[in-house]
Short mmCIF file of C-alpha atoms in Angstrom, two decimals:
data_model
loop_
_atom_site.label_atom_id
_atom_site.label_comp_id
_atom_site.label_asym_id
_atom_site.label_seq_id
_atom_site.Cartn_x
_atom_site.Cartn_y
_atom_site.Cartn_z
CA UNK A 680 101.99 130.86 108.80
CA UNK A 681 104.06 127.94 107.62
CA UNK A 682 103.35 125.76 104.59
CA UNK A 683 105.01 123.12 102.48
CA UNK A 684 104.73 122.37 98.77
CA UNK A 685 105.89 119.10 97.28
CA UNK A 686 106.45 119.26 93.57
CA UNK A 687 105.34 116.11 91.79
CA UNK A 688 102.76 113.79 93.27
CA UNK A 689 104.41 110.82 91.59
CA UNK A 690 108.07 110.17 90.78
CA UNK A 691 109.33 107.07 89.02
CA UNK A 692 112.99 106.04 88.87
CA UNK A 693 114.90 102.96 87.86
CA UNK A 694 116.66 100.86 90.45
CA UNK A 695 120.13 102.30 90.99
CA UNK A 696 119.19 105.76 89.72
CA UNK A 697 119.27 109.00 91.68
CA UNK A 698 116.20 109.82 93.73
CA UNK A 699 115.23 113.49 93.98
CA UNK A 700 112.03 114.50 95.75
CA UNK A 701 111.32 118.21 95.87
CA UNK A 702 110.02 120.24 98.79
CA UNK A 703 109.66 124.00 99.13
CA UNK A 704 108.58 125.65 102.32
CA UNK A 705 107.15 128.94 103.44
CA UNK A 706 107.84 130.12 106.94
CA UNK A 707 107.92 133.45 108.73
CA UNK A 708 110.32 132.05 111.34
CA UNK A 709 113.40 129.84 110.99
CA UNK A 710 111.84 126.54 110.01
CA UNK A 711 112.17 123.08 111.45
CA UNK A 712 111.79 120.70 108.52
CA UNK A 713 111.21 116.98 108.30
CA UNK A 714 110.94 114.19 105.77
CA UNK A 715 108.77 111.20 106.61
CA UNK A 716 108.19 107.97 104.67
CA UNK A 717 104.95 106.02 104.68
CA UNK A 718 104.59 102.46 103.46
CA UNK A 719 101.11 101.21 102.49
CA UNK A 720 98.71 100.93 105.43
CA UNK A 721 101.35 102.03 107.89
CA UNK A 722 102.12 105.11 109.91
CA UNK A 723 104.86 107.60 109.15
CA UNK A 724 108.52 106.97 109.85
CA UNK A 725 110.96 109.84 110.26
CA UNK A 726 113.72 109.84 107.64
CA UNK A 727 115.53 113.00 108.69
CA UNK A 728 115.09 116.43 110.20
CA UNK A 729 116.58 119.90 109.90
CA UNK A 730 116.73 121.90 113.12
CA UNK A 731 119.00 124.82 112.22
CA UNK A 732 122.30 123.00 112.64
CA UNK A 733 124.08 121.64 109.55
CA UNK A 734 122.35 122.48 106.27
CA UNK A 735 123.09 119.03 104.82
CA UNK A 736 121.20 116.49 106.84
CA UNK A 737 121.78 112.77 106.63
CA UNK A 738 119.00 110.37 107.46
CA UNK A 739 118.23 106.71 107.52
CA UNK A 740 118.35 104.33 104.57
CA UNK A 741 120.91 106.47 102.70
CA UNK A 742 118.68 109.51 102.30
CA UNK A 743 119.85 113.05 102.78
CA UNK A 744 118.40 116.53 102.34
CA UNK A 745 119.90 119.96 101.96
CA UNK A 746 118.36 123.07 103.48
CA UNK A 747 118.70 126.04 101.13
CA UNK A 748 117.36 129.21 102.66
CA UNK A 749 117.83 131.28 99.52
CA UNK A 750 115.65 128.84 97.57
CA UNK A 751 113.32 127.99 100.49
CA UNK A 752 113.91 124.37 99.60
CA UNK A 753 114.56 121.12 101.43
CA UNK A 754 114.85 118.51 98.68
CA UNK A 755 115.34 114.84 99.53
CA UNK A 756 117.93 112.80 97.65
CA UNK A 757 119.38 109.32 97.55
CA UNK A 758 122.22 108.43 95.19
CA UNK A 759 120.97 104.98 94.25
CA UNK A 760 117.36 103.82 94.50
CA UNK A 761 116.44 100.40 95.84
CA UNK A 762 113.19 98.57 95.23
CA UNK A 763 112.49 98.84 98.96
CA UNK A 764 112.42 102.66 98.66
CA UNK A 765 109.05 102.51 96.89
CA UNK A 766 106.71 104.35 99.25
CA UNK A 767 105.11 107.73 99.80
CA UNK A 768 107.27 110.54 101.10
CA UNK A 769 106.06 113.56 103.01
CA UNK A 770 107.84 116.81 103.69
CA UNK A 771 106.70 118.68 106.79
CA UNK A 772 107.40 121.91 108.62
CA UNK A 773 106.80 122.39 112.30
CA UNK A 774 104.41 125.16 113.11
CA UNK A 775 105.34 127.94 115.49
CA UNK A 776 108.72 128.51 117.03
CA UNK A 777 110.95 125.78 118.32
CA UNK A 778 109.87 124.91 121.82
CA UNK A 779 106.70 126.91 121.38
CA UNK A 780 103.34 125.88 122.63
CA UNK A 781 102.17 124.29 119.41
CA UNK A 782 104.67 122.23 117.47
CA UNK A 783 102.26 120.32 115.29
CA UNK A 784 103.51 119.36 111.86
CA UNK A 785 102.22 120.83 108.61
CA UNK A 786 102.60 118.31 105.83
CA UNK A 787 102.83 118.51 102.07
CA UNK A 788 100.55 116.38 99.94
CA UNK A 789 103.18 113.72 99.49
CA UNK A 790 105.16 112.24 96.63
CA UNK A 791 104.71 108.61 95.72
CA UNK A 792 108.00 107.07 94.66
CA UNK A 793 107.99 104.09 92.30
CA UNK A 794 111.17 102.13 91.62
CA UNK A 795 111.39 100.15 88.40
CA UNK A 796 113.61 97.08 88.24
CA UNK B 425 107.72 96.93 120.89
CA UNK B 426 107.62 100.26 122.71
CA UNK B 427 106.40 102.42 119.84
CA UNK B 428 103.09 104.24 119.50
CA UNK B 429 100.16 101.87 119.24
CA UNK B 430 96.65 102.53 117.98
CA UNK B 431 93.47 100.49 118.25
CA UNK B 432 91.57 99.40 116.36
CA UNK B 433 93.57 99.33 113.14
CA UNK B 434 90.43 99.29 111.06
CA UNK B 435 86.88 100.37 111.79
CA UNK B 436 83.86 100.14 109.54
CA UNK B 437 80.73 101.86 110.74
CA UNK B 438 77.42 103.07 109.45
CA UNK B 439 76.66 106.73 109.05
CA UNK B 440 75.27 108.22 112.23
CA UNK B 441 77.06 105.82 114.60
CA UNK B 442 79.64 106.89 117.16
CA UNK B 443 83.19 105.56 117.08
CA UNK B 444 86.10 105.77 119.49
CA UNK B 445 89.77 105.24 118.77
CA UNK B 446 92.57 104.74 121.24
CA UNK B 447 96.20 105.78 121.10
CA UNK B 448 98.93 104.61 123.46
CA UNK B 449 101.99 106.83 123.11
CA UNK B 450 105.59 106.01 123.93
CA UNK B 451 105.57 105.86 127.71
CA UNK B 452 107.76 108.83 128.63
CA UNK B 453 106.39 111.15 125.95
CA UNK B 454 104.43 114.09 127.32
CA UNK B 455 103.03 115.37 124.03
CA UNK B 456 100.40 113.58 121.99
CA UNK B 457 99.01 114.63 118.62
CA UNK B 458 96.09 113.49 116.48
CA UNK B 459 96.14 113.88 112.69
CA UNK B 460 93.73 112.90 109.94
CA UNK B 461 94.88 111.69 106.55
CA UNK B 462 92.55 111.36 103.59
CA UNK B 463 93.39 109.57 100.37
CA UNK B 464 96.05 111.34 98.38
CA UNK B 465 96.73 113.94 101.03
CA UNK B 466 99.26 114.51 103.73
CA UNK B 467 98.22 114.23 107.38
CA UNK B 468 96.33 117.23 108.76
CA UNK B 469 96.59 118.29 112.38
CA UNK B 470 93.51 117.81 114.55
CA UNK B 471 94.51 118.34 118.15
CA UNK B 472 97.39 118.14 120.60
CA UNK B 473 97.88 117.38 124.28
CA UNK B 474 100.65 118.21 126.64
CA UNK B 475 100.25 115.74 129.47
CA UNK B 476 96.50 115.72 130.15
CA UNK B 477 95.85 119.25 128.89
CA UNK B 478 94.41 119.73 125.42
CA UNK B 479 96.33 122.79 124.25
CA UNK B 480 95.34 123.17 120.64
CA UNK B 481 92.43 122.21 118.41
CA UNK B 482 92.33 122.64 114.66
CA UNK B 483 89.28 124.14 112.99
CA UNK B 484 89.03 120.72 111.30
CA UNK B 485 87.90 119.36 114.65
CA UNK B 486 84.16 119.91 114.47
CA UNK B 487 81.94 119.68 117.53
CA UNK B 488 81.25 116.05 116.66
CA UNK B 489 84.87 115.26 117.52
CA UNK B 490 86.19 115.04 121.04
CA UNK B 491 89.54 113.92 122.35
CA UNK B 492 90.73 113.15 125.83
CA UNK B 493 93.91 112.18 127.57
CA UNK B 494 92.65 111.62 131.11
CA UNK B 495 95.83 110.71 132.95
CA UNK B 496 98.38 112.07 130.54
CA UNK B 497 99.02 108.62 129.14
CA UNK B 498 96.72 107.08 126.51
CA UNK B 499 94.30 109.19 124.51
CA UNK B 500 90.93 108.59 122.92
CA UNK B 501 89.37 110.28 119.93
CA UNK B 502 85.61 110.00 119.61
CA UNK B 503 83.55 110.91 116.58
CA UNK B 504 79.82 111.25 117.15
CA UNK B 505 77.19 110.89 114.44
CA UNK B 506 79.73 109.84 111.85
CA UNK B 507 79.43 111.11 108.29
CA UNK B 508 80.88 109.67 105.11
CA UNK B 509 83.30 112.58 104.99
CA UNK B 510 84.86 111.31 108.21
CA UNK B 511 86.29 108.32 106.35
CA UNK B 512 90.05 108.67 106.68
CA UNK B 513 93.13 107.35 108.40
CA UNK B 514 93.45 108.74 111.92
CA UNK B 515 97.06 108.97 113.03
CA UNK B 516 98.41 109.48 116.49
CA UNK B 517 101.91 110.72 117.25
CA UNK B 518 103.83 111.37 120.43
CA UNK B 519 106.91 113.35 121.29
CA UNK B 520 109.02 114.36 124.24
CA UNK B 521 108.98 118.09 124.87
CA UNK B 522 108.40 119.04 121.25
CA UNK B 523 111.15 116.94 119.76
CA UNK B 524 110.54 114.65 116.83
CA UNK B 525 107.14 113.04 116.59
CA UNK B 526 106.78 109.28 116.44
CA UNK B 527 103.71 108.03 114.64
CA UNK B 528 101.52 105.05 115.27
CA UNK B 529 100.20 102.78 112.51
CA UNK B 530 96.89 104.62 112.32
CA UNK B 531 93.23 103.66 112.49
CA UNK B 532 91.49 103.48 109.15
CA UNK B 533 87.84 104.53 109.45
CA UNK B 534 85.30 103.70 106.77
CA UNK B 535 81.84 105.21 107.11
CA UNK B 536 79.21 103.51 104.98
#
């Protein structure tokens, strides 16, 4: 069974500083991994996804994540934080095999990012 | 806007009442998912449709919950005899053949 653990329920950075949000996964099959962002009272927006191609994945809004199998990690980074990045971020793994009958997402508990001016 | 839409956005109900939510997926998407998100948690999978067939139900989906997707387009999620523990954000997502899921804005349910 797949699972995801996000380390740190709350991360605070200064504007212009590096953003690092941590995600570790557990999966018995090659994982498909995702990062979503959620702004208050809104649904989730996909930032980026890893689907077994390049291990360094670039997403929207300057975010990227690196898949490290040896560390079972998929940490999200952004070189320079903007005030508009303040939101909640969720790491997710897709259940089952790619193209399998299920495909629902298993989410971590989320990390709330605050950006100080 | 051709994204996933959900109605209503907010619903306040009294304990014991029935409620129904609607989700309209992106038009060509054949897969539709329902998730529930409680405060401080990530979304949790409830159920999933491929076209009109309900293929998977989580153990979170008690017998008070029922979902339908009658013509393989929009879907409804009904909760009967609501309980305070049902208070949550109910999210709908759609995808094309298991590719990335696009989420709607959610319906926030408050049970008094």
